[in-house]
mmCIF file with all atom_site columns, C-alpha atoms in Angstrom:
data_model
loop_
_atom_site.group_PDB
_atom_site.id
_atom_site.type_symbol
_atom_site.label_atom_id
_atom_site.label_alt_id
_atom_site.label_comp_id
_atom_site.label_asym_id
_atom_site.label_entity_id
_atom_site.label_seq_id
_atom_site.pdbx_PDB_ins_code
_atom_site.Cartn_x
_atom_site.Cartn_y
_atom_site.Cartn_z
_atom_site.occupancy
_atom_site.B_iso_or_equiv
_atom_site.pdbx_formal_charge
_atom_site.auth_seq_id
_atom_site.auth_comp_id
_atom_site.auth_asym_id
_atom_site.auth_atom_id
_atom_site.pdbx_PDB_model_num
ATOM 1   C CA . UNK A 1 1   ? 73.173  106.423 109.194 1.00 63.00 ? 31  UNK A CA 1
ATOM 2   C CA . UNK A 1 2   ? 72.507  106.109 105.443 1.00 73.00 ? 32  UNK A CA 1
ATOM 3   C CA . UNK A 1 3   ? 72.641  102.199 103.895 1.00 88.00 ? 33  UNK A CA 1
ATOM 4   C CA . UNK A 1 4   ? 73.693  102.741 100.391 1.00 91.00 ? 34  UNK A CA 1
ATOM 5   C CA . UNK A 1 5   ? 74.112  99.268  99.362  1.00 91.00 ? 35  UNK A CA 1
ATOM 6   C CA . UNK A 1 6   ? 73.036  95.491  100.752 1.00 89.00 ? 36  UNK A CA 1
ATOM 7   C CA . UNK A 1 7   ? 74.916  92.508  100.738 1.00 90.00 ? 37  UNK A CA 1
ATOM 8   C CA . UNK A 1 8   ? 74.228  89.079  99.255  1.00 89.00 ? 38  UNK A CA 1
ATOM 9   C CA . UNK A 1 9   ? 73.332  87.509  102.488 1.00 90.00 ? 39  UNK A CA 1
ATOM 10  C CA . UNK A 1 10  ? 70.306  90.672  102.548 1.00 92.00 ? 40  UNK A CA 1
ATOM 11  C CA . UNK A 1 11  ? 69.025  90.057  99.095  1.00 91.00 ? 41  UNK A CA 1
ATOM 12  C CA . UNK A 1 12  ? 69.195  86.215  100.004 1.00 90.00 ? 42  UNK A CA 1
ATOM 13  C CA . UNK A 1 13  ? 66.783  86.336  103.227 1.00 93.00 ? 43  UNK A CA 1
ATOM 14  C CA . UNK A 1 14  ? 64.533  88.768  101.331 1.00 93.00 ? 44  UNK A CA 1
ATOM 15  C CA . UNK A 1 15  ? 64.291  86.584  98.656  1.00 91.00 ? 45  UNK A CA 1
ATOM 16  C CA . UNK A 1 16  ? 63.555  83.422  101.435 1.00 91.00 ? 46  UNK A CA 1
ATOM 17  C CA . UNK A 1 17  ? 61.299  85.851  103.223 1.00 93.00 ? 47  UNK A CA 1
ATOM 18  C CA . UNK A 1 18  ? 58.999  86.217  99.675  1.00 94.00 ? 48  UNK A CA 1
ATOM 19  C CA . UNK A 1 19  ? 59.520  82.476  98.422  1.00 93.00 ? 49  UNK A CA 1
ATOM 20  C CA . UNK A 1 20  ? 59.206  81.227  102.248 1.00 94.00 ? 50  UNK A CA 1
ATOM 21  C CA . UNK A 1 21  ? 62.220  79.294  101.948 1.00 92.00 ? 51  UNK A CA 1
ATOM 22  C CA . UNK A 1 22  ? 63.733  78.028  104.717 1.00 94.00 ? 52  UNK A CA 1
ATOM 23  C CA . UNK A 1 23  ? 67.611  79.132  106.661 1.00 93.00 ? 53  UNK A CA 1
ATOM 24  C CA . UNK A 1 24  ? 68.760  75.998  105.465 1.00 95.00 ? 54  UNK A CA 1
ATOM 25  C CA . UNK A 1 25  ? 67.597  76.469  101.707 1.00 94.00 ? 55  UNK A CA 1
ATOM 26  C CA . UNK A 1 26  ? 69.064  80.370  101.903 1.00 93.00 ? 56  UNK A CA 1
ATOM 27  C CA . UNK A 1 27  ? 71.678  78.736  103.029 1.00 93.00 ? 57  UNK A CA 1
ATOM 28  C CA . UNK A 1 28  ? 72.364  76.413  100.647 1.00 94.00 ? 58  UNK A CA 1
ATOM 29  C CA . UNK A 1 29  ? 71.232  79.072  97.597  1.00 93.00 ? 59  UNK A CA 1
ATOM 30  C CA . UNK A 1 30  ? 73.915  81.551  99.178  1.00 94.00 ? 60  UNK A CA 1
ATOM 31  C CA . UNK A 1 31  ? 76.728  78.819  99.078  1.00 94.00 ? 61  UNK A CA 1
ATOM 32  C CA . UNK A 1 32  ? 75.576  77.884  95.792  1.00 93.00 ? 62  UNK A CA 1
ATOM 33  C CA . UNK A 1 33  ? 75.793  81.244  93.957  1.00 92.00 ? 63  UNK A CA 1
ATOM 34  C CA . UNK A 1 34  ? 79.370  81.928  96.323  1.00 94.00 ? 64  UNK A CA 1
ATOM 35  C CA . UNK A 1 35  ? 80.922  78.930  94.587  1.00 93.00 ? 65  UNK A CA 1
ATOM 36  C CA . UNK A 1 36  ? 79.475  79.638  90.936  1.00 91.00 ? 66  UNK A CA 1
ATOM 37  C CA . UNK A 1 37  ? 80.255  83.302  91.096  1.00 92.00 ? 67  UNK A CA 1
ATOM 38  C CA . UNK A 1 38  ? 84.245  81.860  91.952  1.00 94.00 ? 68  UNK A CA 1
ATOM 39  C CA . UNK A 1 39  ? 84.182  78.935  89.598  1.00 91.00 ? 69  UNK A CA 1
ATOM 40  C CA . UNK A 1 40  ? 82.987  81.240  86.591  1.00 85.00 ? 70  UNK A CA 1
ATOM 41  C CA . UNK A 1 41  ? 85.548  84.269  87.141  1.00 89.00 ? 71  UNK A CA 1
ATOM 42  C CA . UNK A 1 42  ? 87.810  85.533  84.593  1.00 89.00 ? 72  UNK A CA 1
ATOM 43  C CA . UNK A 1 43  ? 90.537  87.941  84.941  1.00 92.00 ? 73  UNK A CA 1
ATOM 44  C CA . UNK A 1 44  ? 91.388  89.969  82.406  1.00 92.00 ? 74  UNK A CA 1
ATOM 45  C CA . UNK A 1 45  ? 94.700  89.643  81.518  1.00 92.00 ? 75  UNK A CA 1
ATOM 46  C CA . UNK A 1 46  ? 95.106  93.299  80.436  1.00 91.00 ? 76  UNK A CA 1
ATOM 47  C CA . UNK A 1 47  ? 94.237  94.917  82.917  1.00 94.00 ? 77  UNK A CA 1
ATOM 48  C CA . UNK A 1 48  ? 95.940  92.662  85.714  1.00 96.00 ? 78  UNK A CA 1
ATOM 49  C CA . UNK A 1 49  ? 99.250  93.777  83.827  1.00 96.00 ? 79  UNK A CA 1
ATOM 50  C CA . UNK A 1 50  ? 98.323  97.362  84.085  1.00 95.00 ? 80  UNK A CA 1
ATOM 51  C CA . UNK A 1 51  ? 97.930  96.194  87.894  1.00 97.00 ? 81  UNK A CA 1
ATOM 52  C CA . UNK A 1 52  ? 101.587 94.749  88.321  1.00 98.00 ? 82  UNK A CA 1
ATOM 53  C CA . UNK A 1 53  ? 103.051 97.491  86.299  1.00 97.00 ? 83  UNK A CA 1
ATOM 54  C CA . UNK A 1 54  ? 101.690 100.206 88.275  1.00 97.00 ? 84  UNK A CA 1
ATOM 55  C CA . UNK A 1 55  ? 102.795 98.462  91.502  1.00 97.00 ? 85  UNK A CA 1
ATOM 56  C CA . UNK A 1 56  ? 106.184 97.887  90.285  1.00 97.00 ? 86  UNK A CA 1
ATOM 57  C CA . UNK A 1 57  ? 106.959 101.366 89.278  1.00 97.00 ? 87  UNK A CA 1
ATOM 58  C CA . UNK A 1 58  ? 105.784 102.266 92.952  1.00 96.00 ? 88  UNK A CA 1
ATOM 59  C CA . UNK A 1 59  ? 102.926 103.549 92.546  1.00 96.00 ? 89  UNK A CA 1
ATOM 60  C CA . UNK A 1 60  ? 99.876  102.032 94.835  1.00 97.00 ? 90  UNK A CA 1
ATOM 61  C CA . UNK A 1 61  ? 96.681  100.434 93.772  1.00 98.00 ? 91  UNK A CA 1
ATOM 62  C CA . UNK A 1 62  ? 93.064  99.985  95.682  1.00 98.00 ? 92  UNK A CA 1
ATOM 63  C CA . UNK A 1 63  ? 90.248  97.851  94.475  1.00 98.00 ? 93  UNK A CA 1
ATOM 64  C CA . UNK A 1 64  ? 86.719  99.609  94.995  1.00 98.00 ? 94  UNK A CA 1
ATOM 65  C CA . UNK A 1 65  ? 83.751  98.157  93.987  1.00 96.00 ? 95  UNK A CA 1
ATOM 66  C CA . UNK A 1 66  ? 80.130  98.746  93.976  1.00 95.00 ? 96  UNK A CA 1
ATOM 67  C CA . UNK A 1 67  ? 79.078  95.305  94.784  1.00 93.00 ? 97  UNK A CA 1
ATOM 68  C CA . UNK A 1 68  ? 76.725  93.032  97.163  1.00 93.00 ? 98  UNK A CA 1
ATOM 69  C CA . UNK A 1 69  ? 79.200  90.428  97.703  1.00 93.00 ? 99  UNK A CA 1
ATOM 70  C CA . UNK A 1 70  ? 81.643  89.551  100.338 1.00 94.00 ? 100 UNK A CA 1
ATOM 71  C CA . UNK A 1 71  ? 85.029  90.301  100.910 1.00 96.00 ? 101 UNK A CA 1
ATOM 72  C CA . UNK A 1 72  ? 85.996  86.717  101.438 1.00 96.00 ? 102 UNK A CA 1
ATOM 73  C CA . UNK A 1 73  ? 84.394  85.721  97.909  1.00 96.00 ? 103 UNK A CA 1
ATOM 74  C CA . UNK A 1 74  ? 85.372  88.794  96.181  1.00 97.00 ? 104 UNK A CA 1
ATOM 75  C CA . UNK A 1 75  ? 88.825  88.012  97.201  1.00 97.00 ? 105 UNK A CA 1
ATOM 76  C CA . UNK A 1 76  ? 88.663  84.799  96.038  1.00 97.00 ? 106 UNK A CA 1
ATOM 77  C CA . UNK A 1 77  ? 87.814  85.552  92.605  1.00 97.00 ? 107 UNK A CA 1
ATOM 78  C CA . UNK A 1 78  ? 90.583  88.208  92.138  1.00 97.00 ? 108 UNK A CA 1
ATOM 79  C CA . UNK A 1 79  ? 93.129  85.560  93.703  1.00 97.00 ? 109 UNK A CA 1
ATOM 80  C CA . UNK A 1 80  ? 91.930  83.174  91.097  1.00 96.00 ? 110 UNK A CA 1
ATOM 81  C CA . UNK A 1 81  ? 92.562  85.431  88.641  1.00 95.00 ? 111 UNK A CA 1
ATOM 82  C CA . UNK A 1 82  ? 96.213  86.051  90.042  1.00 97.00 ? 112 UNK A CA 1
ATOM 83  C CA . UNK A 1 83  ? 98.115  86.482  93.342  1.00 97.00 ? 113 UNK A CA 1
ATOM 84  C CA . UNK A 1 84  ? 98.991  89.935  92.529  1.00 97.00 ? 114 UNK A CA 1
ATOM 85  C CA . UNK A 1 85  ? 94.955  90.504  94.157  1.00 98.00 ? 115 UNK A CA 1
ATOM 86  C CA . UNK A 1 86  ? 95.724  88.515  97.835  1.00 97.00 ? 116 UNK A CA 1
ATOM 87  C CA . UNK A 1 87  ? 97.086  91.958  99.446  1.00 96.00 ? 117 UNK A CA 1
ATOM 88  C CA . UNK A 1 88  ? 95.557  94.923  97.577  1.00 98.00 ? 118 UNK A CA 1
ATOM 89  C CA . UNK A 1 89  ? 93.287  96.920  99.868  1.00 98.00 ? 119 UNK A CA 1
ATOM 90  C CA . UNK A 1 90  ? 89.973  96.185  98.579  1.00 98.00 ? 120 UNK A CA 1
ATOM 91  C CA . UNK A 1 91  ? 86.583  98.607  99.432  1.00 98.00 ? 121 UNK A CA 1
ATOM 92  C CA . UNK A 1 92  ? 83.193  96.975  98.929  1.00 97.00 ? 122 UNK A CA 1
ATOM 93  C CA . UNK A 1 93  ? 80.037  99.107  98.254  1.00 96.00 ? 123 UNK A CA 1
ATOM 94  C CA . UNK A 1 94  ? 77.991  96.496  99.856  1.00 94.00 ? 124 UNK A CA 1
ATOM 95  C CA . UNK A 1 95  ? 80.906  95.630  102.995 1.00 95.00 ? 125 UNK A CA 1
ATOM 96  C CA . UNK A 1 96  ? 81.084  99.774  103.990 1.00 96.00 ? 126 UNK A CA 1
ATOM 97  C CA . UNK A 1 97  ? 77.668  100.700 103.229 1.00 95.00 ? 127 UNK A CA 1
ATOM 98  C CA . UNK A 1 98  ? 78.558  103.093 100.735 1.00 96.00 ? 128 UNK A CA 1
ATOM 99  C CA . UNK A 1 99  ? 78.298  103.713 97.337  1.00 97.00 ? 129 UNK A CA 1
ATOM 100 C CA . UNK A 1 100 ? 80.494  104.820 94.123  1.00 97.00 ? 130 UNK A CA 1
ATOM 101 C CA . UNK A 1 101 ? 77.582  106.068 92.474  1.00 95.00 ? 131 UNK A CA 1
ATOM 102 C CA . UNK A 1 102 ? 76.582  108.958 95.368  1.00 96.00 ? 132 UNK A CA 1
ATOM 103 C CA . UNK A 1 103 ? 80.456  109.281 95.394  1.00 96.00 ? 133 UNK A CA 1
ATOM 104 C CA . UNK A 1 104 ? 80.159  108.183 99.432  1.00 97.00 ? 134 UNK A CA 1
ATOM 105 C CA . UNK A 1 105 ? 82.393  105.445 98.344  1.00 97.00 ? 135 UNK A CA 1
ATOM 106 C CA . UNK A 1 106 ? 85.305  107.353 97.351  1.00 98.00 ? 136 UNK A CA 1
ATOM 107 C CA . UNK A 1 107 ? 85.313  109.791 99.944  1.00 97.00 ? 137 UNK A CA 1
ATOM 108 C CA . UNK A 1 108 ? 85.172  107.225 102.466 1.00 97.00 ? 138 UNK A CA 1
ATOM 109 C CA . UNK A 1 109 ? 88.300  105.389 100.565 1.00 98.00 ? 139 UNK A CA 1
ATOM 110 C CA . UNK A 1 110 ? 90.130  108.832 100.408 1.00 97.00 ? 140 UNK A CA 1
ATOM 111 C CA . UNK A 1 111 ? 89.661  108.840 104.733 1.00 97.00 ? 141 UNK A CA 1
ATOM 112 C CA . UNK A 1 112 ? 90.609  106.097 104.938 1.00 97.00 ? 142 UNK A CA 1
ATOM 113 C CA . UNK A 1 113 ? 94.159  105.974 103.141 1.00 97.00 ? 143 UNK A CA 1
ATOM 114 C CA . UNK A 1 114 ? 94.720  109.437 103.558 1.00 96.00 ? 144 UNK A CA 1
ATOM 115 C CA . UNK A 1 115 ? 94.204  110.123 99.503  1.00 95.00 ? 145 UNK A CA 1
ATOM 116 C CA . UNK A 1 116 ? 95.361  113.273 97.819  1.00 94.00 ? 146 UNK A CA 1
ATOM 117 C CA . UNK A 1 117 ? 92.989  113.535 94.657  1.00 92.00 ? 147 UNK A CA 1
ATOM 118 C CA . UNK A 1 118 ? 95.266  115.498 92.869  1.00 92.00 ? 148 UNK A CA 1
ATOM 119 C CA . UNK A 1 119 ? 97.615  112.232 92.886  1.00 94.00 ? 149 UNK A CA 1
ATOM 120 C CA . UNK A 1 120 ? 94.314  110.063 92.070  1.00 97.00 ? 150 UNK A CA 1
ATOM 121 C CA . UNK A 1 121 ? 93.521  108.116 88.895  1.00 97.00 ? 151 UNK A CA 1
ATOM 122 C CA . UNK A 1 122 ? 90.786  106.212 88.759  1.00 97.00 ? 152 UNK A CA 1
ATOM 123 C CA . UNK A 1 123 ? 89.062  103.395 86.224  1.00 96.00 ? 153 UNK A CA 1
ATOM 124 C CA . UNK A 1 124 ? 86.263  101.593 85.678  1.00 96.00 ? 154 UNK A CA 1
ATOM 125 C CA . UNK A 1 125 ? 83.253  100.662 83.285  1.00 94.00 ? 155 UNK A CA 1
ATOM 126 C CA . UNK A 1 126 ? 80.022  102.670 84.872  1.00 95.00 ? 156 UNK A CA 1
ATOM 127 C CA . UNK A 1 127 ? 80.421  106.203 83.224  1.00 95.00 ? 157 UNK A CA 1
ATOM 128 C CA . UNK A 1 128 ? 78.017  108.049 86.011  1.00 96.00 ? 158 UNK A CA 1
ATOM 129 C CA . UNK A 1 129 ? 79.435  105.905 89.022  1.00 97.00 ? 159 UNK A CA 1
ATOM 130 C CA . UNK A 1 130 ? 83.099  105.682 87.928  1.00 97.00 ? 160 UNK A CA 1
ATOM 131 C CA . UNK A 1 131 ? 83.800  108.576 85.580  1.00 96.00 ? 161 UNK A CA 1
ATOM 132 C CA . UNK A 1 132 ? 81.109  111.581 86.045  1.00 97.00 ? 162 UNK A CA 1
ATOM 133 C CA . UNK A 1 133 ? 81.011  111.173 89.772  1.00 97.00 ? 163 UNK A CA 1
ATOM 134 C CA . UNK A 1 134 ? 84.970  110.107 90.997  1.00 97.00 ? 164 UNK A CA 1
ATOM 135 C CA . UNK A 1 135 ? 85.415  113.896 88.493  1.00 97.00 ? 165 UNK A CA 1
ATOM 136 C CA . UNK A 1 136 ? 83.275  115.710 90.513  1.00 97.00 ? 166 UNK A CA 1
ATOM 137 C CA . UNK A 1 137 ? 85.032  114.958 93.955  1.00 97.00 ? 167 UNK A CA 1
ATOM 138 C CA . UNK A 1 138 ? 88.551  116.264 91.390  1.00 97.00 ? 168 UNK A CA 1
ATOM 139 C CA . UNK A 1 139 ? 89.512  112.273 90.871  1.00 97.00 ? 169 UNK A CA 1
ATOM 140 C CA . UNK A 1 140 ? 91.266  112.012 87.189  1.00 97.00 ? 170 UNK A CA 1
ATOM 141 C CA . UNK A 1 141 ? 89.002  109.318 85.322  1.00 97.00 ? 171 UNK A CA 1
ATOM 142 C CA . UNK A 1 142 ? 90.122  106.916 82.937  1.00 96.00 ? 172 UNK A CA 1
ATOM 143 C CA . UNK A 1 143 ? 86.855  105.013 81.389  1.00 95.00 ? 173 UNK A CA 1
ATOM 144 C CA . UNK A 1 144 ? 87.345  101.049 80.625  1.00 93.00 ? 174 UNK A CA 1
ATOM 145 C CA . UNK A 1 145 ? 84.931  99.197  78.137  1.00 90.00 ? 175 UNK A CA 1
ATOM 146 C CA . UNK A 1 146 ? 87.368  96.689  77.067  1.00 87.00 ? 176 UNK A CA 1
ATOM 147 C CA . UNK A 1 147 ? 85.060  94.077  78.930  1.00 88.00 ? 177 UNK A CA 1
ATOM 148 C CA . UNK A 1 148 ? 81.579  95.100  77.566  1.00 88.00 ? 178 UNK A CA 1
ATOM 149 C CA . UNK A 1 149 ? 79.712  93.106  75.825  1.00 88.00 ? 179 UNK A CA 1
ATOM 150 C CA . UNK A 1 150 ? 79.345  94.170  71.772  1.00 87.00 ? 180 UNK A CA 1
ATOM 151 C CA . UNK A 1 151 ? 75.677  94.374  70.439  1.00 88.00 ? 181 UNK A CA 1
ATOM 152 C CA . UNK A 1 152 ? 75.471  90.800  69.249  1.00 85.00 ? 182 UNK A CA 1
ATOM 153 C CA . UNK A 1 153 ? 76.255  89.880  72.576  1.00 87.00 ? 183 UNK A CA 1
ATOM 154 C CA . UNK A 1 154 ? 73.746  92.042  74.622  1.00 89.00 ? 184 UNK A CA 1
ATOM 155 C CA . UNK A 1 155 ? 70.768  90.793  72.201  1.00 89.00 ? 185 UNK A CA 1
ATOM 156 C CA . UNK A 1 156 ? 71.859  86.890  73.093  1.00 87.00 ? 186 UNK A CA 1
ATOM 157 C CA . UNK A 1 157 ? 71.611  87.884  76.687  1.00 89.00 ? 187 UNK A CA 1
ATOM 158 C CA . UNK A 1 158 ? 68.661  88.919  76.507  1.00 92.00 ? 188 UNK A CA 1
ATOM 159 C CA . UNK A 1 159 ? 66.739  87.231  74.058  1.00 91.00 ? 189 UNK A CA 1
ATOM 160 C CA . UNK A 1 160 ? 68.081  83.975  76.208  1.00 90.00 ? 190 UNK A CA 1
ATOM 161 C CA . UNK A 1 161 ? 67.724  85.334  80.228  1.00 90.00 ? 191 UNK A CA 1
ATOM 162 C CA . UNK A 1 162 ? 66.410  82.653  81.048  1.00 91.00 ? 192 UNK A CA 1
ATOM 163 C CA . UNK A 1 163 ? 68.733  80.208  79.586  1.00 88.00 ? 193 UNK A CA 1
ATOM 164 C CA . UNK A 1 164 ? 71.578  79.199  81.450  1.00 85.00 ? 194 UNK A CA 1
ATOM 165 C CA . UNK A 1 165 ? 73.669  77.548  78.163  1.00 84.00 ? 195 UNK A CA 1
ATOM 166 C CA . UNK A 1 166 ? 73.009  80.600  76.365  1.00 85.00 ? 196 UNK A CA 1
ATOM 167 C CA . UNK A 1 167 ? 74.581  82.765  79.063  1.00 85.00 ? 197 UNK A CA 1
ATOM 168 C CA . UNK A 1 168 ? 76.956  80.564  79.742  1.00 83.00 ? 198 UNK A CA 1
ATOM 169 C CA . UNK A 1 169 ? 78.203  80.084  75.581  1.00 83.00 ? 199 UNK A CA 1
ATOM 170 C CA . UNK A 1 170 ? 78.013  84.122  75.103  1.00 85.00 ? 200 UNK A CA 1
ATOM 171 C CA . UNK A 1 171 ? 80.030  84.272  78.078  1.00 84.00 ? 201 UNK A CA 1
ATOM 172 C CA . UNK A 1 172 ? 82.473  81.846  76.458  1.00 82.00 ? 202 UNK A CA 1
ATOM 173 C CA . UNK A 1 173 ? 82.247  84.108  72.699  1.00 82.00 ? 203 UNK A CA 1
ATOM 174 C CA . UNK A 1 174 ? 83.023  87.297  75.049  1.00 85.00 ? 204 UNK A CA 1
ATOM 175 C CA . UNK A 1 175 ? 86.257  85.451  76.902  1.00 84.00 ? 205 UNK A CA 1
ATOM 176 C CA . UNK A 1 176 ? 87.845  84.452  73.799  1.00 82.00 ? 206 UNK A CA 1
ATOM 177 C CA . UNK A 1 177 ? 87.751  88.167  72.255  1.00 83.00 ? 207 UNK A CA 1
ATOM 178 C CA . UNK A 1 178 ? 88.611  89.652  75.493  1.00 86.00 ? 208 UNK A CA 1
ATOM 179 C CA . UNK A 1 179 ? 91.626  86.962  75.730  1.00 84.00 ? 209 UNK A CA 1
ATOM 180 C CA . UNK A 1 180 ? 92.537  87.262  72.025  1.00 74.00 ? 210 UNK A CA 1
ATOM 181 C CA . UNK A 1 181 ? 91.570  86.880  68.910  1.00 65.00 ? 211 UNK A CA 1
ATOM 182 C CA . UNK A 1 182 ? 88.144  86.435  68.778  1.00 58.00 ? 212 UNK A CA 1
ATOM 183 C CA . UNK A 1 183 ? 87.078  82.954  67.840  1.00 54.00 ? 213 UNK A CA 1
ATOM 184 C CA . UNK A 1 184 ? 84.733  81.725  64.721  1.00 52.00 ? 214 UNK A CA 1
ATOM 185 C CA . UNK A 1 185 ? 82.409  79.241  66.399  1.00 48.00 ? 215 UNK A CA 1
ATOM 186 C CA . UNK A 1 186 ? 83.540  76.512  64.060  1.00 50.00 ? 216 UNK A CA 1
ATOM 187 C CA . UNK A 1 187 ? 86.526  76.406  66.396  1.00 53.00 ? 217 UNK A CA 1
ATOM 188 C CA . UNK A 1 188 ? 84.811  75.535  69.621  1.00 49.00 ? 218 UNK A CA 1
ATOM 189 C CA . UNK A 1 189 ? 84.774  71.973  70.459  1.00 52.00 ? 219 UNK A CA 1
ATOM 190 C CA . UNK A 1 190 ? 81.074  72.091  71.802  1.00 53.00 ? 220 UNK A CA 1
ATOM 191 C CA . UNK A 1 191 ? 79.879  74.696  69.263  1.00 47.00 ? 221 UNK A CA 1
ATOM 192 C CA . UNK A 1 192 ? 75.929  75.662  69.752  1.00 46.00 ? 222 UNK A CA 1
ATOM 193 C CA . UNK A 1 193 ? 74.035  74.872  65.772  1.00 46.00 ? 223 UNK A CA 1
ATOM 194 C CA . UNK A 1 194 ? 72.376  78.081  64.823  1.00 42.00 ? 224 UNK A CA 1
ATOM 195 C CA . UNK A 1 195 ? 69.486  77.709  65.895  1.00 49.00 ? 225 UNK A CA 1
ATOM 196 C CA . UNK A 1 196 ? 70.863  78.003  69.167  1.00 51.00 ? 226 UNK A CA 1
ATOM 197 C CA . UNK A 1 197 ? 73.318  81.141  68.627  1.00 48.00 ? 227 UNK A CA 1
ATOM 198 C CA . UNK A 1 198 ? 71.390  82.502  65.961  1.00 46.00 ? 228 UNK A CA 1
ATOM 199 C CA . UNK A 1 199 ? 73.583  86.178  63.787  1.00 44.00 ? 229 UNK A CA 1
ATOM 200 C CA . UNK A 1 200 ? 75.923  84.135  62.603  1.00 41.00 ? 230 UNK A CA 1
ATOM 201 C CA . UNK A 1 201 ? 78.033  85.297  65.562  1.00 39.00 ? 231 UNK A CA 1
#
């Protein structure tokens, strides 16, 4: 049987296997990233009313993801975001060992719920994985950027990868234009000098 994806527990003993940590620092690295993955979740308000208006006019919703993590994490985060997430059948790239990208994932989802394609409509933000190949199994697409990160953004990231403030403060920029109107940094309480957020962002 094919393994399309790996789950965070994998990457996390390869990584102790090449650093020679030990169980209890994987361990503790595992629980770690669990908790800061949670703590630094956002919902997108949006798109979680999309969520309750579909369900409301009877239609059904499924959550698939391409993604290493957990059920019990992944879960987690969408509660935090809201309750309308603590029910939802929710398929995990990493969880079923298959992938949106190869178009596995679907297929398998489609089995599993008994799916009719023609009634199908599916969204996301990876144009191969969640628009060129959910078309090709006859899945209507509907592509989402709202979320991505503008140009300014993406340089910031990059420029600073190895700076968790940085991350941390372009996060914060991309929240409060995702959230509403975005904010001049003048306006944040902790605002970076421009040295550090350099563009005049």
């Amino acid at each position: 049987e094919v393994c399309e994806d790996i789950t965070q527990d994998e990457l996390y003993e390869d990584m102790a296997r090449q650093e020679a940590l030990s169980a209890a620092e994987r361990g503790r690295m595992i629980t770690v990233k669990r908790a800061v993955e949670v703590d630094c979740s956002r919902g997108i308000p949006c798109n979680i009313e999309r969520v309750k208006k579909l369900l409301s006019s009877g239609h059904k919703v499924y959550l698939i993801s391409d993604m290493y993590m957990d059920e019990a994490t992944l879960r987690q985060m969408l509660v935090k975001a809201d309750s309308i997430f603590a029910n939802l059948p929710l398929y995990i790239s990493g969880v079923c060992r298959m992938a949106k990208g190869t178009g596995n994932l679907y297929r398998y989802v489609q089995r599993q719920e008994s799916l009719d394609v023609f009634h199908w409509v599916h969204t996301g933000d990876n144009k191969q994985a969640d628009g060129e190949r959910a078309r090709e199994l006859g899945i209507k697409t509907v592509y989402y950027n709202g979320a991505a990160l503008t140009r300014r953004e993406n340089v910031l990231v990059q420029r600073y990868a190895d700076r968790v403030d940085m991350q941390l403060r372009v996060g914060a920029i991309r929240w409060s234009r995702i959230v509403g109107p975005a904010m001049a940094l003048d306006e944040w309480n902790e605002r970076p000098d421009e040295e550090a957020l350099p563009y005049g962002i």
